[in-house]
XYZ file of C-alpha atoms in Angstrom:
577
model
C -12.808 0.264 36.994
C -9.522 -0.476 35.189
C -9.095 3.245 34.556
C -9.257 4.013 38.288
C -6.820 1.205 39.138
C -4.292 2.495 36.566
C -4.643 6.037 37.950
C -4.029 4.786 41.479
C -0.936 2.875 40.363
C 0.485 5.977 38.740
C -0.309 7.999 41.870
C 1.404 5.566 44.241
C 4.344 5.178 41.860
C 4.845 8.924 41.836
C 4.616 9.021 45.619
C 7.222 6.206 45.840
C 9.600 8.016 43.477
C 9.216 11.253 45.392
C 9.862 9.414 48.665
C 13.058 7.912 47.260
C 14.342 11.202 45.878
C 13.579 12.728 49.275
C 16.581 10.803 50.616
C 18.867 13.129 48.664
C 16.915 16.210 49.793
C 17.331 15.524 53.488
C 18.864 18.530 55.208
C 21.843 17.832 57.447
C 24.878 19.600 58.896
C 28.420 18.242 58.620
C 31.913 19.300 59.668
C 34.706 17.631 57.685
C 38.176 18.416 59.010
C 40.969 16.820 56.934
C 39.257 13.449 56.593
C 39.055 10.930 53.723
C 36.070 10.577 51.401
C 35.284 7.269 53.057
C 35.051 8.900 56.482
C 32.936 11.755 55.069
C 30.447 9.313 53.500
C 30.243 7.435 56.808
C 29.269 10.702 58.578
C 26.553 11.433 56.006
C 25.155 7.900 56.382
C 24.930 8.354 60.169
C 23.135 11.720 59.928
C 20.837 10.980 56.948
C 19.823 7.460 57.946
C 20.679 5.591 54.712
C 23.826 4.094 53.198
C 25.930 4.470 50.035
C 27.105 2.026 47.365
C 30.064 2.939 45.143
C 33.072 1.570 43.250
C 36.453 2.198 44.856
C 38.001 2.337 41.395
C 36.337 5.711 40.827
C 36.106 7.095 44.375
C 39.535 7.352 45.996
C 38.982 6.786 49.700
C 42.270 8.349 50.696
C 41.548 11.803 49.251
C 41.426 14.285 52.156
C 38.652 16.897 52.312
C 37.967 19.802 54.690
C 34.797 21.925 54.821
C 31.768 22.493 57.062
C 28.130 23.243 56.098
C 24.912 23.705 57.995
C 21.408 22.781 56.945
C 22.272 21.642 53.425
C 20.593 18.865 51.351
C 22.584 15.626 51.003
C 22.706 16.088 47.218
C 24.425 19.482 47.583
C 26.977 18.094 50.061
C 27.769 15.189 47.716
C 28.293 17.617 44.828
C 30.758 19.524 46.973
C 32.665 16.334 47.791
C 32.754 15.048 44.188
C 32.975 18.365 42.305
C 29.731 17.621 40.399
C 31.434 14.750 38.516
C 29.172 11.971 39.847
C 25.497 11.083 39.700
C 23.316 9.533 42.414
C 20.683 6.820 41.966
C 18.270 5.991 44.786
C 17.377 2.316 45.350
C 15.146 1.802 48.403
C 17.304 2.916 51.347
C 20.503 2.952 49.312
C 22.149 5.666 47.215
C 24.377 4.419 44.378
C 27.203 6.798 43.456
C 28.695 6.476 39.961
C 30.618 8.519 37.440
C 28.545 10.774 35.230
C 28.485 9.676 31.624
C 29.667 12.395 29.255
C 27.104 13.549 26.713
C 27.226 11.529 23.521
C 25.652 11.309 20.112
C 25.036 8.421 17.716
C 26.394 9.022 14.227
C 24.739 6.945 11.518
C 25.353 6.855 7.816
C 25.660 4.941 4.577
C 28.807 4.523 2.495
C 28.559 4.086 -1.258
C 30.789 4.032 -4.320
C 30.984 7.475 -5.893
C 31.052 6.015 -9.418
C 28.227 3.461 -9.438
C 26.373 4.211 -6.163
C 26.926 0.618 -4.968
C 27.125 0.187 -1.165
C 30.620 -0.123 0.256
C 30.740 -2.939 2.796
C 33.373 -3.582 5.470
C 34.782 -0.053 5.558
C 36.422 0.999 8.817
C 34.793 4.096 10.368
C 36.617 5.442 13.412
C 37.856 8.375 15.477
C 41.664 7.973 15.683
C 42.113 10.248 18.705
C 39.519 8.367 20.786
C 40.371 4.844 19.596
C 36.730 4.040 18.920
C 35.321 2.725 15.684
C 33.023 0.396 13.814
C 32.628 -1.159 10.376
C 29.968 -0.762 7.709
C 27.695 -3.723 7.050
C 26.959 -5.456 3.733
C 24.662 -2.592 2.694
C 27.219 0.090 3.600
C 25.412 1.251 6.772
C 27.276 2.136 9.957
C 26.379 3.409 13.423
C 28.855 4.768 15.957
C 28.241 6.159 19.427
C 30.746 8.893 20.229
C 31.223 11.694 22.789
C 29.643 15.045 21.979
C 32.289 17.606 21.098
C 32.544 20.887 19.287
C 35.106 19.649 16.769
C 34.537 16.052 15.765
C 35.426 14.139 12.653
C 35.331 10.559 11.457
C 37.928 8.809 9.329
C 36.787 6.233 6.771
C 39.314 3.701 5.443
C 38.594 0.986 2.924
C 41.069 -0.887 0.775
C 40.779 0.145 -2.915
C 39.232 3.499 -1.893
C 40.779 6.833 -0.962
C 40.746 7.685 2.756
C 37.880 10.022 3.644
C 37.477 12.410 6.601
C 33.963 13.431 7.708
C 33.318 16.499 9.910
C 30.430 15.825 12.337
C 27.800 18.351 13.374
C 26.741 17.332 16.879
C 23.535 19.402 16.579
C 22.391 17.704 13.394
C 22.018 13.922 13.716
C 20.593 13.207 10.286
C 21.660 10.094 8.351
C 24.934 10.711 6.488
C 25.342 9.634 2.870
C 29.055 9.369 2.206
C 30.469 8.769 -1.293
C 33.856 7.023 -1.427
C 36.161 7.559 -4.381
C 37.721 4.347 -5.801
C 41.488 4.092 -5.755
C 43.087 1.730 -8.283
C 45.958 0.050 -6.422
C 48.946 -1.954 -7.607
C 48.943 -5.624 -6.687
C 51.833 -5.174 -4.243
C 49.887 -2.421 -2.449
C 46.969 -4.738 -1.729
C 48.556 -6.988 0.836
C 47.172 -8.977 3.716
C 48.494 -8.458 7.216
C 51.268 -11.056 7.474
C 49.939 -12.950 10.472
C 46.579 -13.434 8.706
C 48.283 -15.659 6.118
C 48.944 -18.257 8.779
C 46.734 -21.328 8.321
C 45.415 -21.290 11.899
C 45.033 -17.493 12.230
C 42.887 -17.440 9.068
C 40.388 -19.708 10.818
C 40.412 -17.936 14.171
C 40.088 -14.308 13.024
C 36.678 -13.240 11.727
C 36.179 -11.651 8.317
C 35.354 -8.230 9.782
C 38.487 -8.271 11.928
C 40.686 -9.310 8.997
C 39.353 -6.552 6.748
C 39.627 -3.993 9.525
C 43.341 -4.738 9.944
C 43.869 -4.462 6.197
C 41.961 -1.165 6.040
C 43.863 0.229 9.046
C 47.303 -1.117 8.184
C 48.957 2.244 8.963
C 46.953 3.063 12.101
C 47.958 1.807 15.553
C 47.274 3.080 19.035
C 48.772 2.405 22.447
C 47.134 0.967 25.579
C 48.705 -0.174 28.830
C 46.090 -2.857 29.423
C 43.406 -4.682 27.481
C 40.908 -7.395 28.349
C 39.299 -9.371 25.544
C 36.882 -12.235 25.051
C 37.366 -13.155 21.372
C 38.804 -11.277 18.364
C 36.203 -8.614 17.556
C 34.474 -8.945 20.970
C 36.740 -6.884 23.171
C 37.355 -3.504 24.724
C 37.817 -1.763 21.349
C 35.855 -4.044 19.018
C 37.096 -3.921 15.390
C 39.991 -1.604 16.316
C 41.372 -4.136 18.753
C 43.725 -5.631 16.189
C 45.471 -2.245 15.945
C 46.099 -1.982 19.685
C 49.653 -2.009 21.057
C 49.453 -3.328 24.623
C 51.710 -3.676 27.608
C 49.429 -6.197 29.310
C 46.862 -8.286 27.461
C 44.412 -10.822 28.922
C 42.097 -12.792 26.661
C 39.391 -14.999 28.160
C 39.202 -17.238 25.094
C 41.336 -15.604 22.417
C 42.782 -12.245 21.458
C 43.997 -10.309 18.429
C 46.320 -7.324 18.927
C 48.982 -5.296 17.124
C 51.785 -5.980 19.611
C 52.463 -6.912 23.240
C 55.358 -5.430 25.229
C 55.115 -7.094 28.647
C 52.661 -9.957 29.197
C 49.878 -11.675 27.271
C 47.724 -14.543 28.544
C 45.008 -16.241 26.522
C 42.674 -18.968 27.699
C 42.817 -20.603 24.269
C 44.894 -18.554 21.824
C 46.735 -15.274 21.237
C 47.231 -13.672 17.814
C 49.585 -10.690 17.433
C 50.304 -8.767 14.219
C 53.742 -7.406 15.053
C 56.029 -8.372 17.947
C 55.814 -9.848 21.441
C 58.179 -8.961 24.269
C 58.657 -10.709 27.623
C 55.986 -13.411 28.123
C 53.159 -14.878 26.025
C 51.066 -17.784 27.312
C 48.269 -19.446 25.338
C 46.166 -22.356 26.525
C 46.317 -23.844 23.024
C 48.316 -21.624 20.664
C 50.293 -18.411 20.175
C 50.603 -16.905 16.680
C 52.858 -13.870 16.150
C 53.426 -12.221 12.767
C 56.689 -10.572 13.836
C 59.421 -11.322 16.345
C 59.305 -12.825 19.827
C 61.761 -11.795 22.512
C 61.283 -13.574 25.802
C 59.175 -16.628 26.606
C 56.416 -18.117 24.454
C 54.405 -20.981 25.949
C 51.599 -22.715 24.040
C 49.617 -25.688 25.222
C 49.803 -27.114 21.700
C 51.522 -24.735 19.288
C 53.716 -21.619 18.969
C 54.434 -19.701 15.763
C 56.582 -16.647 14.995
C 56.904 -15.014 11.579
C 60.216 -13.326 12.426
C 63.067 -13.982 14.845
C 62.719 -15.644 18.235
C 65.151 -14.703 20.964
C 64.508 -16.657 24.125
C 62.380 -19.705 24.847
C 59.582 -21.446 22.930
C 57.696 -24.254 24.678
C 54.954 -26.023 22.720
C 52.967 -29.028 23.835
C 53.047 -30.312 20.247
C 55.051 -27.984 18.018
C 57.039 -24.760 17.633
C 57.463 -23.050 14.270
C 59.513 -20.006 13.290
C 59.967 -18.587 9.789
C 63.184 -16.663 10.414
C 65.753 -17.440 13.111
C 65.746 -18.739 16.669
C 68.367 -17.843 19.218
C 67.730 -19.730 22.417
C 65.720 -22.829 23.215
C 62.870 -24.644 21.471
C 61.091 -27.431 23.349
C 58.187 -29.321 21.776
C 56.364 -32.546 22.491
C 56.495 -33.452 18.793
C 58.137 -31.042 16.376
C 60.346 -27.928 16.125
C 60.929 -25.956 12.932
C 62.942 -22.837 12.072
C 65.022 -21.399 9.243
C 68.165 -20.513 11.226
C 68.993 -21.648 14.711
C 71.500 -20.976 17.479
C 70.959 -22.772 20.769
C 69.108 -25.961 21.644
C 66.189 -27.771 19.996
C 64.444 -30.556 21.912
C 61.564 -32.474 20.324
C 59.802 -35.709 21.127
C 59.710 -36.664 17.437
C 61.591 -34.322 15.085
C 63.615 -31.117 14.734
C 63.916 -29.291 11.409
C 66.198 -26.300 10.808
C 67.569 -24.960 7.553
C 70.725 -23.535 9.126
C 72.157 -24.299 12.571
C 74.957 -21.888 13.340
C 75.966 -23.234 16.721
C 73.891 -25.501 18.858
C 72.341 -28.857 19.538
C 69.392 -30.819 18.163
C 67.885 -33.531 20.382
C 65.006 -35.566 18.951
C 63.269 -38.802 19.773
C 63.237 -39.830 16.104
C 64.644 -37.392 13.512
C 66.877 -34.318 13.274
C 67.120 -32.556 9.931
C 69.063 -29.504 8.787
C 70.636 -28.227 5.579
C 73.728 -26.576 7.060
C 75.020 -27.433 10.532
C 78.015 -25.252 11.237
C 78.965 -26.358 14.734
C 77.318 -28.558 17.327
C 75.608 -31.876 17.965
C 72.750 -33.850 16.418
C 71.418 -36.558 18.726
C 68.391 -38.644 17.744
C 66.824 -41.980 18.464
C 66.526 -42.881 14.789
C 67.932 -40.598 12.065
C 70.109 -37.489 11.678
C 70.162 -35.755 8.286
C 72.212 -32.758 7.184
C 73.629 -31.507 3.908
C 76.785 -29.950 5.321
C 78.224 -30.269 8.819
C 81.169 -27.915 9.097
C 82.242 -28.984 12.567
C 80.153 -31.245 14.709
C 78.867 -34.626 15.770
C 76.025 -36.876 14.660
C 74.840 -39.580 17.065
C 71.806 -41.683 16.195
C 70.180 -44.984 17.054
C 70.135 -46.006 13.390
C 71.251 -43.694 10.541
C 73.421 -40.600 10.168
C 73.359 -38.928 6.754
C 75.444 -36.003 5.517
C 76.715 -34.918 2.125
C 79.744 -33.135 3.545
C 80.807 -34.194 7.022
C 83.626 -32.666 9.011
C 83.426 -34.227 12.443
C 82.207 -37.414 14.075
C 79.422 -39.876 13.224
C 78.195 -42.613 15.553
C 75.370 -44.886 14.447
C 74.422 -48.240 12.999
C 74.621 -46.785 9.481
C 76.741 -43.722 8.704
C 76.508 -42.155 5.244
C 78.390 -39.212 3.760
C 79.545 -38.179 0.312
C 82.637 -36.561 1.794
C 83.906 -37.384 5.291
C 86.640 -35.446 7.021
C 86.638 -36.932 10.444
C 85.612 -40.204 12.036
C 82.578 -42.459 11.627
C 81.908 -45.358 13.998
C 79.248 -47.961 13.319
C 78.719 -51.358 11.711
C 77.879 -49.913 8.273
C 79.580 -46.849 6.838
C 79.610 -45.443 3.331
C 81.653 -42.423 2.280
C 82.638 -41.715 -1.312
C 86.098 -40.583 -0.339
C 86.454 -43.249 2.357
C 87.544 -46.855 2.639
C 85.260 -49.666 1.461
C 86.594 -53.163 1.152
C 85.485 -56.785 1.258
C 88.247 -58.663 3.017
C 89.031 -62.427 2.880
C 91.680 -63.781 5.259
C 93.024 -67.000 6.789
C 94.899 -67.763 10.039
C 97.316 -70.358 11.373
C 94.544 -72.143 13.352
C 92.536 -72.814 10.188
C 90.129 -69.952 10.819
C 88.657 -68.372 7.686
C 87.323 -64.790 7.881
C 85.087 -62.617 5.708
C 85.046 -58.920 6.680
C 83.480 -55.702 5.494
C 85.646 -52.651 6.169
C 84.098 -49.171 5.888
C 84.934 -45.660 6.986
C 88.053 -43.745 6.116
C 91.699 -44.609 6.315
C 92.193 -42.733 9.574
C 89.571 -44.932 11.259
C 87.484 -47.635 9.624
C 84.946 -50.119 10.993
C 85.194 -53.879 10.642
C 82.257 -56.305 10.503
C 83.647 -59.819 10.575
C 82.197 -63.332 10.237
C 83.991 -66.654 9.819
C 84.399 -70.326 10.638
C 86.974 -72.439 12.490
C 87.086 -76.200 13.189
C 88.692 -75.998 16.684
C 88.164 -79.712 17.394
C 84.374 -79.653 17.044
C 82.869 -81.900 14.322
C 80.659 -79.090 13.040
C 83.166 -76.390 13.822
C 82.422 -72.922 15.230
C 80.910 -69.910 13.560
C 82.234 -66.540 14.604
C 81.120 -62.932 14.324
C 82.449 -59.656 15.660
C 83.105 -55.967 15.301
C 86.277 -53.934 15.341
C 88.137 -50.798 14.327
C 91.136 -50.255 12.117
C 93.460 -47.546 10.820
C 95.623 -47.411 7.697
C 98.490 -45.142 6.688
C 100.961 -45.001 3.778
C 104.652 -45.820 4.112
C 105.523 -45.583 0.427
C 103.508 -45.278 -2.724
C 102.214 -48.873 -2.678
C 103.375 -49.989 0.766
C 101.060 -49.269 3.671
C 100.607 -50.223 7.271
C 97.383 -51.003 9.095
C 96.420 -51.819 12.651
C 93.161 -53.615 13.491
C 91.460 -54.465 16.786
C 88.495 -56.874 16.644
C 86.307 -58.483 19.304
C 85.059 -61.937 18.214
C 82.320 -64.202 19.536
C 82.175 -67.956 18.723
C 79.240 -70.348 18.696
C 78.907 -74.042 17.871
C 77.516 -74.752 14.441
C 74.817 -77.083 15.718
C 73.697 -74.956 18.695
C 73.926 -71.241 19.358
C 76.098 -70.586 22.402
C 78.152 -67.390 22.178
C 80.060 -67.947 25.422
C 83.420 -67.986 23.662
C 85.108 -64.689 22.917
C 88.549 -63.435 21.983
C 90.028 -60.019 21.325
C 92.447 -59.911 18.417
C 94.984 -57.262 17.520
C 96.864 -57.442 14.246
C 99.434 -55.002 12.790
C 99.449 -55.556 9.027
C 101.783 -54.852 6.153
C 99.633 -53.901 3.168
C 100.629 -53.973 -0.506
C 98.527 -52.049 -3.059
C 98.689 -54.549 -5.894
C 95.935 -52.867 -7.912
C 93.663 -49.843 -7.371
C 90.951 -52.367 -6.473
C 93.085 -54.956 -4.673
C 95.260 -54.997 -1.541
C 97.285 -57.902 -0.191
C 98.121 -57.981 3.500
C 99.840 -60.125 6.102
C 101.118 -59.733 9.613
C 101.293 -61.107 13.152
C 98.172 -61.523 15.274
C 97.846 -61.278 19.036
C 94.850 -63.163 20.439
C 93.665 -62.483 24.000
C 91.310 -65.012 25.537
C 88.516 -63.633 27.707
C 87.451 -65.678 30.719
C 85.129 -68.558 29.861
C 83.495 -71.468 31.658
C 85.555 -74.471 32.640
C 83.860 -76.626 30.016
C 84.903 -74.219 27.261
C 88.646 -74.694 27.686
C 88.881 -77.412 25.007
C 87.306 -75.066 22.483
C 89.728 -72.284 23.408
C 92.601 -74.719 22.944
C 91.315 -75.279 19.406
C 91.125 -71.551 18.813
C 94.849 -71.328 19.794
C 95.975 -74.238 17.585
C 99.388 -73.630 15.966
C 99.806 -70.367 17.956
C 102.637 -69.475 20.323
C 101.374 -69.207 23.905
C 102.924 -66.136 25.541
C 101.552 -66.567 29.119
C 100.484 -70.155 29.579
C 99.817 -69.953 33.328
C 97.377 -67.083 33.003
C 93.599 -67.507 33.241
C 93.383 -65.271 30.182
C 96.052 -66.554 27.772
C 97.709 -64.279 25.243
C 98.785 -66.061 22.047
C 100.763 -65.053 18.979
C 99.874 -66.162 15.476
C 99.634 -64.755 11.965
C 97.128 -63.778 9.304
C 97.153 -63.386 5.561
C 94.494 -62.082 3.210
C 93.325 -59.553 0.655
C 91.048 -56.517 0.486
C 88.836 -56.219 -2.576
C 87.415 -52.739 -3.299
């Protein structure tokens, strides 16, 4: 019984297949007069009673055709339209039109060492002209599907072996046994593709892809467009890393030789040589060579050679050569040489800044800063600043400084310029502990730091001023010193002072004092000074007038009717180095 059922199924299946193929054997007449392919297919559908399915990428609807036939099968008319370059598949009442696949063969073989017969794994086997290839497995076996051609040959490349070329007989598909001759190479000849040395690229590129790029280091091919999924799973498989693209789109990540227009990766992009125009990676971009244009990474951008343009990294940008343009990172920017602008949420690091600006939330660091500005929330560090400015929220540090420093602490071995801040230390500058007294009984202790052109003054002191406990004072000012004769100098100092009662903090008393001083260099470590002092009273509350009167004791009042009196007194003291 089962035998009869099976026979019936085969019979009806054959009838069904014949009925479907009969669609293409229908005889019709058509008259095409300068019409498009689309219009011609519409006419056939109307006369034959079925419809077509096709891909517009292969069938150009706008191609004009002109011919007329009578009583011809649909298949013959389609061959006339498409010049026998397409095939037709029948599905129910539908005919699918698609490009004919060229005849192909599958070449299989085994690679082994000619000296010890050991299998040669991870050898690149490819057809350079067709940009197709594969790689041998751990046992040296390979399999490659390739178009059938009269003159075909494979190229085999493997590091530490001589290159081998295999002629292929398309009529004889037997398994090839291919001996490879070892090639003893110098250490400098066996080198990894530069981008593969990068810590992140090493983890993202598979072993097969890495070895393929090393094997094929001198082979590259050009494509206008490529679409990839992951390195090694793409349009050209293991040869993908040797592809030079204009446009590159990677669903998750891509690995290519170079990009000359645009590259977009869902997660990451890895490029051996250079990138031009625009590169966008959801997480990271890693380029072994130069970048010219815009590089945007959700987390990280890296370039092994120069960057000319813009780098934007969600966390960091790194360049191993030189950047000319703009680096913007959420956390950190790094380069060897830089011209332009670096902006980082935490830190910027450059070995040599030729001309530019570093802006960082916390730290800027460079070895040589030729001309420009360092601006940070916490610390600026440079070895040599030829001409520029350091501005920080806390510390500026330079060995050789020719320019301007503004910060709480300014440090330099050699300063040629100006430093402003409460604490300054420069080996060639001015450092002095100053003790002085005034006509109103005020005693001052000051620390003077900077250089003689402009030094900073931190001052504290005490004055009785009619209060049983007296008043403590503190303030900040600037001074300048110049030489009249060998030991005779002049100085001018301007200090803003705040006063508070000893028993209760209340800094609502403040004066501005200006004093031109005559300075005598009594000893290399000791200066004596004296001079007049002008004291300007800032407006205070009504109940503070008695205290201000005490601050002016024994002084000459120059404008008694003013709400802000100006008084003249004197000061005497010494600077100890």
